[in-house]
Short mmCIF file of C-alpha atoms in Angstrom, two decimals:
data_model
loop_
_atom_site.label_atom_id
_atom_site.label_comp_id
_atom_site.label_asym_id
_atom_site.label_seq_id
_atom_site.Cartn_x
_atom_site.Cartn_y
_atom_site.Cartn_z
CA UNK T 41 -0.51 10.94 35.39
CA UNK T 42 -2.15 12.94 32.56
CA UNK T 43 -5.91 12.75 31.93
CA UNK T 44 -5.21 11.16 28.53
CA UNK T 45 -3.10 8.43 30.08
CA UNK T 46 -5.64 7.76 32.86
CA UNK T 47 -8.40 7.28 30.29
CA UNK T 48 -6.24 4.93 28.22
CA UNK T 49 -5.31 2.95 31.33
CA UNK T 50 -8.92 2.62 32.51
CA UNK T 51 -10.15 1.59 29.08
CA UNK T 52 -7.34 -0.93 28.69
CA UNK T 53 -7.95 -2.46 32.14
CA UNK T 54 -11.63 -2.94 31.28
CA UNK T 55 -10.69 -4.41 27.92
CA UNK T 56 -8.21 -6.88 29.41
CA UNK T 57 -10.71 -8.08 32.04
CA UNK T 58 -13.29 -8.65 29.33
CA UNK T 59 -10.62 -10.35 27.24
CA UNK T 60 -9.79 -12.89 29.94
CA UNK T 61 -13.36 -14.15 29.92
CA UNK T 62 -13.58 -13.93 26.14
CA UNK T 63 -10.40 -15.96 25.65
CA UNK T 64 -11.59 -18.61 28.11
CA UNK T 65 -14.75 -19.07 26.08
CA UNK T 66 -13.29 -18.79 22.60
CA UNK T 67 -9.81 -20.29 22.88
CA UNK T 68 -6.42 -18.75 22.31
CA UNK T 69 -7.00 -18.62 18.54
CA UNK T 70 -9.03 -15.48 19.26
CA UNK T 71 -5.68 -13.74 19.81
CA UNK T 72 -5.11 -12.42 16.31
CA UNK T 73 -1.94 -10.63 17.40
CA UNK T 74 -0.59 -12.87 20.17
CA UNK T 75 0.05 -11.02 23.43
CA UNK T 76 -0.48 -7.72 21.61
CA UNK T 77 -4.17 -8.53 21.05
CA UNK T 78 -6.87 -6.44 22.71
CA UNK T 79 -10.36 -7.79 23.30
CA UNK T 80 -12.46 -4.90 22.13
CA UNK T 81 -15.31 -4.00 19.84
CA UNK T 82 -17.40 -0.90 19.29
CA UNK T 83 -16.34 2.57 18.21
CA UNK T 84 -12.89 2.42 19.85
CA UNK T 85 -11.93 -1.11 18.76
CA UNK T 86 -8.93 0.10 16.70
CA UNK T 87 -7.66 2.68 19.20
CA UNK T 88 -6.04 0.64 22.00
CA UNK T 89 -2.30 0.18 22.55
CA UNK T 90 -0.74 -3.27 22.52
CA UNK T 91 -2.08 -5.20 25.49
CA UNK T 92 1.48 -6.11 26.55
CA UNK T 93 2.88 -2.59 26.14
CA UNK T 94 5.04 -1.70 29.18
CA UNK T 95 3.77 1.09 31.42
CA UNK T 96 6.77 3.28 30.64
CA UNK T 97 5.83 3.27 26.92
CA UNK T 98 2.20 4.26 27.42
CA UNK T 99 3.10 7.95 27.78
CA UNK T 100 4.64 7.83 24.30
CA UNK T 101 1.44 6.25 23.04
CA UNK T 102 -0.67 9.05 24.57
CA UNK T 103 1.53 11.80 23.06
CA UNK T 104 1.46 10.17 19.64
CA UNK T 105 -2.31 9.72 19.91
CA UNK T 106 -2.75 13.45 20.57
CA UNK T 107 -0.70 14.56 17.57
CA UNK T 108 -2.25 11.90 15.32
CA UNK T 109 -5.80 13.07 15.99
CA UNK T 110 -5.60 16.82 16.67
CA UNK T 111 -5.94 19.30 13.81
CA UNK T 112 -3.04 21.31 12.44
CA UNK T 113 -3.67 25.01 11.74
CA UNK T 114 -2.47 27.58 9.25
CA UNK T 115 0.75 29.46 10.04
CA UNK T 116 1.45 31.79 11.67
CA UNK T 117 -0.55 30.82 14.77
CA UNK T 118 -0.42 31.81 18.44
CA UNK T 119 1.26 28.49 19.16
CA UNK T 120 3.78 26.91 16.82
CA UNK T 121 3.21 23.39 18.17
CA UNK T 122 0.57 22.61 15.58
CA UNK T 123 0.89 25.26 12.89
CA UNK T 124 2.12 24.78 9.36
CA UNK T 125 -0.99 23.31 7.68
CA UNK T 126 -0.75 23.27 3.89
CA UNK T 127 -0.32 25.25 1.68
CA UNK T 128 -2.22 22.44 -0.10
CA UNK T 129 -3.82 19.59 1.81
CA UNK T 130 -6.70 17.13 1.88
CA UNK T 131 -6.98 16.73 5.67
CA UNK T 132 -6.08 18.71 8.79
CA UNK T 133 -4.91 15.70 10.79
CA UNK T 134 -3.94 12.04 10.40
CA UNK T 135 -7.21 11.21 12.13
CA UNK T 136 -9.10 13.19 9.50
CA UNK T 137 -8.47 10.36 7.04
CA UNK T 138 -8.10 7.50 9.54
CA UNK T 139 -11.15 8.31 11.69
CA UNK T 140 -10.91 6.46 15.02
CA UNK T 141 -7.72 4.87 13.59
CA UNK T 142 -10.03 3.20 11.11
CA UNK T 143 -10.85 3.05 7.45
CA UNK T 144 -11.91 5.77 5.04
CA UNK T 145 -14.74 5.69 2.55
CA UNK T 146 -15.59 7.44 -0.71
CA UNK T 147 -18.10 10.34 -0.67
CA UNK T 148 -21.73 9.44 -0.16
CA UNK T 149 -23.08 11.77 -2.86
CA UNK T 150 -21.99 10.78 -6.35
CA UNK T 151 -22.81 11.66 -9.96
CA UNK T 152 -23.02 15.41 -9.37
CA UNK T 153 -20.66 18.18 -10.43
CA UNK T 154 -20.55 19.64 -6.93
CA UNK T 155 -20.13 16.33 -5.19
CA UNK T 156 -18.96 16.10 -1.59
CA UNK T 157 -15.19 16.31 -1.80
CA UNK T 158 -13.26 13.29 -0.49
CA UNK T 159 -11.03 13.58 2.55
CA UNK T 160 -10.05 9.97 3.09
CA UNK T 161 -9.84 9.06 -0.61
CA UNK T 162 -6.77 10.54 -2.33
CA UNK T 163 -5.59 10.47 -5.92
CA UNK T 164 -1.99 9.69 -6.84
CA UNK T 165 -0.70 11.36 -10.00
CA UNK T 166 2.25 10.59 -12.26
CA UNK T 167 3.39 10.52 -15.87
CA UNK T 168 5.25 7.74 -17.71
CA UNK T 169 8.80 7.23 -16.55
CA UNK T 170 10.72 6.01 -13.52
CA UNK T 171 12.50 7.65 -10.63
CA UNK T 172 14.72 5.65 -8.28
CA UNK T 173 13.70 7.39 -5.04
CA UNK T 174 10.05 8.19 -5.83
CA UNK T 175 9.16 5.18 -7.96
CA UNK T 176 7.18 7.44 -10.31
CA UNK T 177 7.58 10.76 -12.12
CA UNK T 178 5.14 13.28 -10.57
CA UNK T 179 2.71 15.16 -12.80
CA UNK T 180 4.57 18.42 -13.64
CA UNK T 181 1.88 20.90 -12.58
CA UNK T 182 0.14 19.15 -9.68
CA UNK T 183 2.84 16.87 -8.28
CA UNK T 184 2.26 13.32 -7.12
CA UNK T 185 -1.15 13.89 -5.52
CA UNK T 186 -4.18 16.13 -6.14
CA UNK T 187 -5.07 18.20 -3.06
CA UNK T 188 -8.57 19.65 -3.02
CA UNK T 189 -8.08 22.06 -0.09
CA UNK T 190 -5.72 24.96 0.64
CA UNK T 191 -4.91 27.62 3.22
CA UNK T 192 -6.04 31.24 2.88
CA UNK T 193 -4.44 32.93 -0.11
CA UNK T 194 -3.72 29.68 -1.94
CA UNK T 195 -5.99 28.03 -4.49
CA UNK T 196 -7.09 24.43 -4.00
CA UNK T 197 -5.61 22.38 -6.81
CA UNK T 198 -8.98 21.18 -8.03
CA UNK T 199 -12.02 19.06 -7.31
CA UNK T 200 -12.80 15.40 -7.82
CA UNK T 201 -15.80 14.31 -9.82
CA UNK T 202 -16.97 10.74 -9.19
CA UNK T 203 -19.54 9.00 -11.36
CA UNK T 204 -20.65 5.40 -11.09
CA UNK T 205 -21.92 2.83 -13.52
CA UNK T 206 -23.57 -0.50 -12.75
CA UNK T 207 -21.90 -3.84 -13.34
CA UNK T 208 -24.57 -6.53 -13.30
CA UNK T 209 -24.09 -10.27 -13.06
CA UNK T 210 -25.44 -13.42 -11.51
CA UNK T 211 -24.21 -16.48 -9.68
CA UNK T 212 -24.46 -19.91 -11.31
CA UNK T 213 -27.47 -20.58 -9.05
CA UNK T 214 -29.27 -17.61 -10.64
CA UNK T 215 -28.82 -15.11 -7.77
CA UNK T 216 -28.27 -11.66 -9.30
CA UNK T 217 -25.81 -9.03 -8.08
CA UNK T 218 -25.04 -5.42 -8.92
CA UNK T 219 -21.65 -3.75 -8.42
CA UNK T 220 -20.92 -0.04 -8.69
CA UNK T 221 -17.92 0.87 -10.85
CA UNK T 222 -16.51 4.34 -10.06
CA UNK T 223 -15.22 6.65 -12.79
CA UNK T 224 -13.03 9.56 -11.74
CA UNK T 225 -12.28 12.92 -13.31
CA UNK T 226 -10.93 16.30 -12.18
CA UNK T 227 -12.74 19.63 -12.48
CA UNK T 228 -11.96 23.26 -11.60
CA UNK T 229 -8.22 22.69 -11.93
CA UNK T 230 -6.58 25.84 -10.53
CA UNK T 231 -3.27 25.71 -12.39
CA UNK T 232 -4.33 24.65 -15.85
CA UNK T 233 -4.73 21.27 -17.54
CA UNK T 234 -2.82 18.19 -16.50
CA UNK T 235 -0.23 16.43 -18.61
CA UNK T 236 -1.93 14.57 -21.50
CA UNK T 237 -0.42 11.28 -20.33
CA UNK T 238 -1.27 11.68 -16.65
CA UNK T 239 -1.89 8.42 -14.76
CA UNK T 240 -4.27 8.46 -11.80
CA UNK T 241 -4.64 6.02 -8.92
CA UNK T 242 -7.32 6.35 -6.22
CA UNK T 243 -6.28 5.22 -2.72
CA UNK T 244 -8.60 4.94 0.30
CA UNK T 245 -7.19 5.37 3.82
CA UNK T 246 -6.94 1.90 5.46
CA UNK T 247 -7.27 1.14 9.17
CA UNK T 248 -3.95 1.58 10.98
CA UNK T 249 -3.98 -1.36 13.41
CA UNK T 250 -1.07 -3.81 13.59
CA UNK T 251 1.33 -1.79 11.44
CA UNK T 252 4.30 -2.36 13.74
CA UNK T 253 3.63 -6.10 13.66
CA UNK T 254 3.59 -6.08 9.86
CA UNK T 255 6.92 -4.26 9.90
CA UNK T 256 8.27 -6.95 12.25
CA UNK T 257 7.45 -9.80 9.83
CA UNK T 258 10.82 -11.03 8.62
CA UNK T 259 11.67 -10.33 5.00
CA UNK T 260 12.63 -13.96 4.44
CA UNK T 261 9.06 -15.01 5.24
CA UNK T 262 7.63 -12.63 2.65
CA UNK T 263 10.13 -13.80 0.02
CA UNK T 264 9.26 -17.41 0.93
CA UNK T 265 5.63 -16.61 0.08
CA UNK T 266 6.70 -15.54 -3.42
CA UNK T 267 8.94 -18.55 -3.88
CA UNK T 268 6.26 -21.02 -2.80
CA UNK T 269 3.64 -19.44 -5.05
CA UNK T 270 6.04 -19.52 -8.00
CA UNK T 271 6.68 -23.23 -7.45
CA UNK T 272 3.09 -24.35 -7.04
CA UNK T 273 0.59 -24.98 -9.82
CA UNK T 274 -2.12 -22.44 -10.53
CA UNK T 275 -2.39 -18.76 -11.47
CA UNK T 276 -1.41 -17.21 -8.12
CA UNK T 277 2.13 -15.85 -8.49
CA UNK T 278 2.69 -12.99 -6.08
CA UNK T 279 5.83 -10.89 -6.29
CA UNK T 280 7.47 -8.47 -3.84
CA UNK T 281 7.89 -4.78 -4.51
CA UNK T 282 11.30 -3.18 -3.93
CA UNK T 283 11.19 0.52 -3.05
CA UNK T 284 13.41 3.36 -1.90
CA UNK T 285 12.93 4.23 1.78
CA UNK T 286 13.60 7.78 2.97
CA UNK T 287 14.05 6.74 6.61
CA UNK T 288 16.48 3.85 6.06
CA UNK T 289 18.00 5.62 3.04
CA UNK T 290 18.21 2.43 1.01
CA UNK T 291 16.14 0.12 -1.17
CA UNK T 292 13.94 -2.20 0.86
CA UNK T 293 11.03 -4.62 0.62
CA UNK T 294 7.74 -2.76 0.19
CA UNK T 295 5.15 -3.54 2.89
CA UNK T 296 2.78 -0.59 3.19
CA UNK T 297 0.50 1.21 0.78
CA UNK T 298 -1.95 -0.32 -1.66
CA UNK T 299 0.86 -1.30 -4.01
CA UNK T 300 3.42 -2.15 -1.32
CA UNK T 301 5.08 1.06 -2.48
CA UNK T 302 6.39 2.01 0.98
CA UNK T 303 8.89 0.01 3.03
CA UNK T 304 8.65 1.48 6.53
CA UNK T 305 6.03 3.02 8.76
CA UNK T 306 8.36 6.00 9.24
CA UNK T 307 8.46 6.74 5.51
CA UNK T 308 4.70 6.22 5.24
CA UNK T 309 4.09 8.67 8.07
CA UNK T 310 6.44 11.36 6.78
CA UNK T 311 5.03 11.04 3.27
CA UNK T 312 1.46 11.33 4.51
CA UNK T 313 2.25 14.39 6.65
CA UNK T 314 3.69 16.15 3.62
CA UNK T 315 1.27 14.94 0.96
CA UNK T 316 -2.00 14.95 2.91
CA UNK T 317 -1.54 17.75 5.47
CA UNK T 318 1.32 19.82 4.05
CA UNK T 319 3.56 19.34 7.11
CA UNK T 320 7.31 19.11 6.53
CA UNK T 321 9.65 16.84 8.48
CA UNK T 322 13.33 15.98 8.35
CA UNK T 323 12.44 13.10 6.00
CA UNK T 324 10.46 15.36 3.66
CA UNK T 325 11.65 18.93 4.34
CA UNK T 326 10.35 20.73 1.22
CA UNK T 327 6.73 21.81 0.74
CA UNK T 328 4.90 20.03 -2.07
CA UNK T 329 4.59 23.06 -4.41
CA UNK T 330 5.42 22.77 -8.09
CA UNK T 331 7.05 25.69 -10.00
CA UNK T 332 3.67 26.55 -11.58
CA UNK T 333 2.03 27.04 -8.18
CA UNK T 334 3.31 30.54 -7.34
CA UNK T 335 0.79 31.15 -4.53
CA UNK T 336 1.77 27.85 -2.90
CA UNK T 337 5.47 28.75 -3.06
CA UNK T 338 4.84 32.14 -1.40
CA UNK T 339 2.63 30.89 1.45
CA UNK T 340 4.00 31.20 5.02
CA UNK T 341 4.91 27.98 6.82
CA UNK T 342 5.18 26.91 10.43
CA UNK T 343 8.90 26.26 10.56
CA UNK T 344 11.34 28.22 12.69
CA UNK T 345 14.86 29.09 11.53
CA UNK T 346 14.44 26.83 8.53
CA UNK T 347 13.58 23.81 10.70
CA UNK T 348 10.89 21.35 9.58
CA UNK T 349 7.36 21.99 10.86
CA UNK T 350 7.25 18.60 12.61
CA UNK T 351 10.16 17.96 14.97
CA UNK T 352 11.94 14.61 14.98
CA UNK T 353 10.84 14.02 18.58
CA UNK T 354 7.13 14.43 17.81
CA UNK T 355 7.50 12.55 14.54
CA UNK T 356 8.95 9.57 16.43
CA UNK T 357 6.08 9.59 18.93
CA UNK T 358 3.49 9.59 16.13
CA UNK T 359 5.22 6.67 14.38
CA UNK T 360 5.45 4.83 17.70
CA UNK T 361 1.74 5.39 18.32
CA UNK T 362 0.80 3.79 15.02
CA UNK T 363 3.29 0.96 15.45
CA UNK T 364 1.73 -0.23 18.72
CA UNK T 365 -1.96 0.18 17.84
CA UNK T 366 -3.28 -3.29 18.62
CA UNK T 367 -5.37 -5.51 16.36
CA UNK T 368 -8.58 -6.57 18.13
CA UNK T 369 -9.33 -10.21 18.88
CA UNK T 370 -11.31 -12.39 16.55
CA UNK T 371 -14.94 -13.01 17.39
CA UNK T 372 -17.04 -16.20 17.18
CA UNK T 373 -14.01 -18.42 16.60
CA UNK T 374 -15.87 -21.58 17.65
CA UNK T 375 -19.08 -20.78 15.80
CA UNK T 376 -20.05 -23.66 13.47
CA UNK T 377 -20.75 -21.37 10.50
CA UNK T 378 -17.45 -19.53 10.99
CA UNK T 379 -15.51 -22.81 11.15
CA UNK T 380 -17.22 -23.99 7.98
CA UNK T 381 -16.39 -20.69 6.31
CA UNK T 382 -12.74 -21.07 7.27
CA UNK T 383 -12.56 -24.41 5.44
CA UNK T 384 -14.28 -22.92 2.38
CA UNK T 385 -11.85 -19.96 2.46
CA UNK T 386 -8.97 -22.44 2.23
CA UNK T 387 -10.77 -24.58 -0.35
CA UNK T 388 -11.20 -21.56 -2.63
CA UNK T 389 -7.44 -20.86 -2.33
CA UNK T 390 -8.09 -17.51 -0.67
CA UNK T 391 -5.50 -18.39 1.99
CA UNK T 392 -2.72 -18.55 -0.62
CA UNK T 393 -2.66 -14.76 -0.96
CA UNK T 394 -4.20 -14.07 2.43
CA UNK T 395 -1.59 -16.11 4.30
CA UNK T 396 -3.00 -16.57 7.79
CA UNK T 397 -0.09 -16.39 10.22
CA UNK T 398 3.52 -15.47 10.99
CA UNK T 399 5.82 -15.21 13.97
CA UNK T 400 7.30 -11.73 14.17
CA UNK T 401 11.04 -11.14 14.35
CA UNK T 402 12.98 -8.25 15.82
CA UNK T 403 11.56 -4.79 15.27
CA UNK T 404 13.83 -3.18 12.65
CA UNK T 405 13.77 0.36 14.13
CA UNK T 406 13.72 0.09 17.95
CA UNK T 407 13.44 3.86 18.50
CA UNK T 408 10.13 3.85 16.63
CA UNK T 409 8.60 0.72 18.06
CA UNK T 410 8.48 -1.64 21.04
CA UNK T 411 9.93 -5.00 22.00
CA UNK T 412 6.36 -5.93 22.87
CA UNK T 413 5.87 -6.62 19.15
CA UNK T 414 8.69 -9.16 18.86
CA UNK T 415 8.25 -12.94 18.81
CA UNK T 416 4.47 -12.80 18.51
CA UNK T 417 2.33 -15.31 16.63
CA UNK T 418 0.08 -13.10 14.54
CA UNK T 419 -2.79 -13.75 12.12
CA UNK T 420 -2.97 -10.82 9.68
CA UNK T 421 -4.08 -12.81 6.59
CA UNK T 422 -1.75 -11.29 4.01
CA UNK T 423 1.32 -12.36 2.04
CA UNK T 424 2.48 -8.71 1.58
CA UNK T 425 2.98 -9.48 -2.12
CA UNK T 426 1.73 -7.87 -5.33
CA UNK T 427 -0.85 -9.72 -7.41
CA UNK T 428 -2.39 -9.07 -10.82
CA UNK T 429 -6.04 -8.44 -9.93
CA UNK T 430 -7.34 -8.14 -13.50
CA UNK T 431 -8.74 -5.36 -15.68
CA UNK T 432 -11.68 -4.60 -13.41
CA UNK T 433 -9.47 -3.29 -10.60
CA UNK T 434 -6.53 -2.03 -12.68
CA UNK T 435 -5.46 1.58 -12.21
CA UNK T 436 -2.94 1.30 -15.08
CA UNK T 437 -0.36 3.21 -13.03
CA UNK T 438 2.98 1.61 -12.09
CA UNK T 439 4.61 2.29 -8.71
CA UNK T 440 8.24 1.16 -8.32
CA UNK T 441 8.11 -2.49 -9.48
CA UNK T 442 4.32 -2.76 -9.25
CA UNK T 443 2.54 -2.57 -12.59
CA UNK T 444 -0.84 -1.06 -13.37
CA UNK T 445 -2.78 -4.27 -12.68
CA UNK T 446 -1.10 -5.26 -9.42
CA UNK T 447 -2.19 -4.60 -5.84
CA UNK T 448 -0.78 -5.75 -2.51
CA UNK T 449 -2.82 -8.32 -0.60
CA UNK T 450 -4.34 -6.27 2.24
CA UNK T 451 -4.39 -7.75 5.75
CA UNK T 452 -7.84 -8.88 6.86
CA UNK T 453 -7.53 -8.63 10.65
CA UNK T 454 -10.14 -6.33 12.12
CA UNK T 455 -12.20 -6.26 8.91
CA UNK T 456 -15.41 -7.32 10.65
CA UNK T 457 -15.19 -4.38 13.07
CA UNK T 458 -15.03 -1.65 10.42
CA UNK T 459 -18.82 -1.07 10.71
CA UNK T 460 -18.46 -0.68 14.49
CA UNK T 461 -15.60 1.80 14.18
CA UNK T 462 -16.48 3.69 10.99
CA UNK T 463 -20.16 2.93 10.35
CA UNK T 464 -19.55 1.56 6.86
CA UNK T 465 -18.07 -1.48 5.12
CA UNK T 466 -16.41 0.03 2.06
CA UNK T 467 -13.55 -2.20 0.88
CA UNK T 468 -10.84 -2.44 -1.81
CA UNK T 469 -8.33 0.24 -2.77
CA UNK T 470 -10.93 2.93 -3.53
CA UNK T 471 -13.82 1.78 -1.37
CA UNK T 472 -15.93 0.68 -4.34
CA UNK T 473 -17.00 -2.60 -2.72
CA UNK T 474 -19.78 -2.41 -0.16
CA UNK T 475 -18.91 -5.42 1.97
CA UNK T 476 -16.94 -8.65 1.70
CA UNK T 477 -19.15 -10.21 -0.97
CA UNK T 478 -18.72 -7.30 -3.38
CA UNK T 479 -14.98 -7.23 -2.73
CA UNK T 480 -14.72 -10.90 -3.73
CA UNK T 481 -16.80 -10.33 -6.86
CA UNK T 482 -14.37 -7.61 -7.99
CA UNK T 483 -11.46 -10.08 -7.85
CA UNK T 484 -9.95 -11.01 -11.21
CA UNK T 485 -6.58 -11.86 -12.73
CA UNK T 486 -4.70 -14.22 -10.45
CA UNK T 487 -7.77 -14.35 -8.16
CA UNK T 488 -10.26 -15.23 -10.91
CA UNK T 489 -10.31 -18.94 -10.03
CA UNK T 490 -10.82 -18.20 -6.34
CA UNK T 491 -13.70 -15.87 -7.18
CA UNK T 492 -15.24 -18.59 -9.37
CA UNK T 493 -14.94 -21.08 -6.51
CA UNK T 494 -16.86 -18.65 -4.34
CA UNK T 495 -19.50 -18.04 -7.00
CA UNK T 496 -20.08 -21.78 -7.43
CA UNK T 497 -20.66 -22.34 -3.72
CA UNK T 498 -24.24 -22.62 -2.53
CA UNK T 499 -25.81 -19.51 -1.00
CA UNK T 500 -25.30 -21.06 2.45
CA UNK T 501 -21.62 -21.71 1.80
CA UNK T 502 -21.08 -18.20 0.45
CA UNK T 503 -22.65 -16.82 3.62
CA UNK T 504 -20.37 -19.02 5.74
CA UNK T 505 -17.21 -17.84 3.97
CA UNK T 506 -18.27 -14.21 4.38
CA UNK T 507 -19.05 -14.78 8.06
CA UNK T 508 -15.58 -16.27 8.55
CA UNK T 509 -13.88 -13.22 6.99
CA UNK T 510 -16.01 -10.92 9.13
CA UNK T 511 -14.88 -12.81 12.25
CA UNK T 512 -11.25 -11.83 11.65
#
């Protein structure tokens, strides 16, 4: 048995023993992902395989873990196993954005020209128009994403400048609050100015737990969410996104990405390897260089005999690894304040978009996942639908059928452990919200009434609702 696998096995055994006692004290509702659930907190809370994963699949998990977290290097290198970085990139590994399989954050230092450059906050680019397979028309000079790093001999595409302005307000009870609104611009662009009608969308790297379970939610359940919301009174009217999937080679329901602009974990992984690290695969075999970027086009790559830099075998192991990363158990499920907060969460209609539970169906791509994910009662707290979130959060950039004011409801499981894993609590699509309270206060559009419910609660009730969300 490899050292990696021994460590995973020991950690999992300890976790399961702790979980048995935890479950006895807290009740089975602590199992946010059914039998997949791990009872863990601390720095590694997002890094365990499904608790019910068969022994024979744990080697795949260990291999995928290694290639998810280890850095890629510039070609040519002494070993070709991990060369091919770039030419343009923002990170050297998947784990560079998803640290500890967790959530990214915006740079700490803002409002300066030479600000710390983001690694786990990327910027999508496009111009007006539609494309069936990409959903958008990439910006002609810089493509569909700005990359602020490059290999030797290639110029980084540019730098991100982030400034913030204060948004002040107060609750009906007189309690003041201050939000920070980010404003983004690009400087030191290496290949000239961008298209005058460029549209920009910031996207923070989310935690990667439970992705295989989300893929195993049956499409009919997601469409039922939309139908039920359409039929009920009130402003909440979520809609599905329909997107082209490079792995399935057909149009499918969007599930992943901040605008539900990706259908499968395989497509998401291949797209991220190409866009974020500059690694080609059979799904995305061509480097992301535009005709203007001559140095990018001439850079050496890590492929052999025209093959992609990432083999199908390794690609499958990396997708498998992400698919079986287990959501951690809920904490404090019988705490009086948490139980009160759960009722207030429902009262404020938060649970309409953040649908609590599902039973998973068959995994759609067995080679990339595990039967351990099938038939599980899970509690992700999402409807996987797009919602108009108002002007305050709008990026004004469409993506397939999503418009510039719509965002997918993100799952909430594991949210209270982000500080343990990543030492911050930056939320929403660009990390602008520092904690659950600020995230709620940014809600608008279809969620305006729910936000107003929250604002009209007493300070004690607001604290209870927040504590409930942080227990998930």
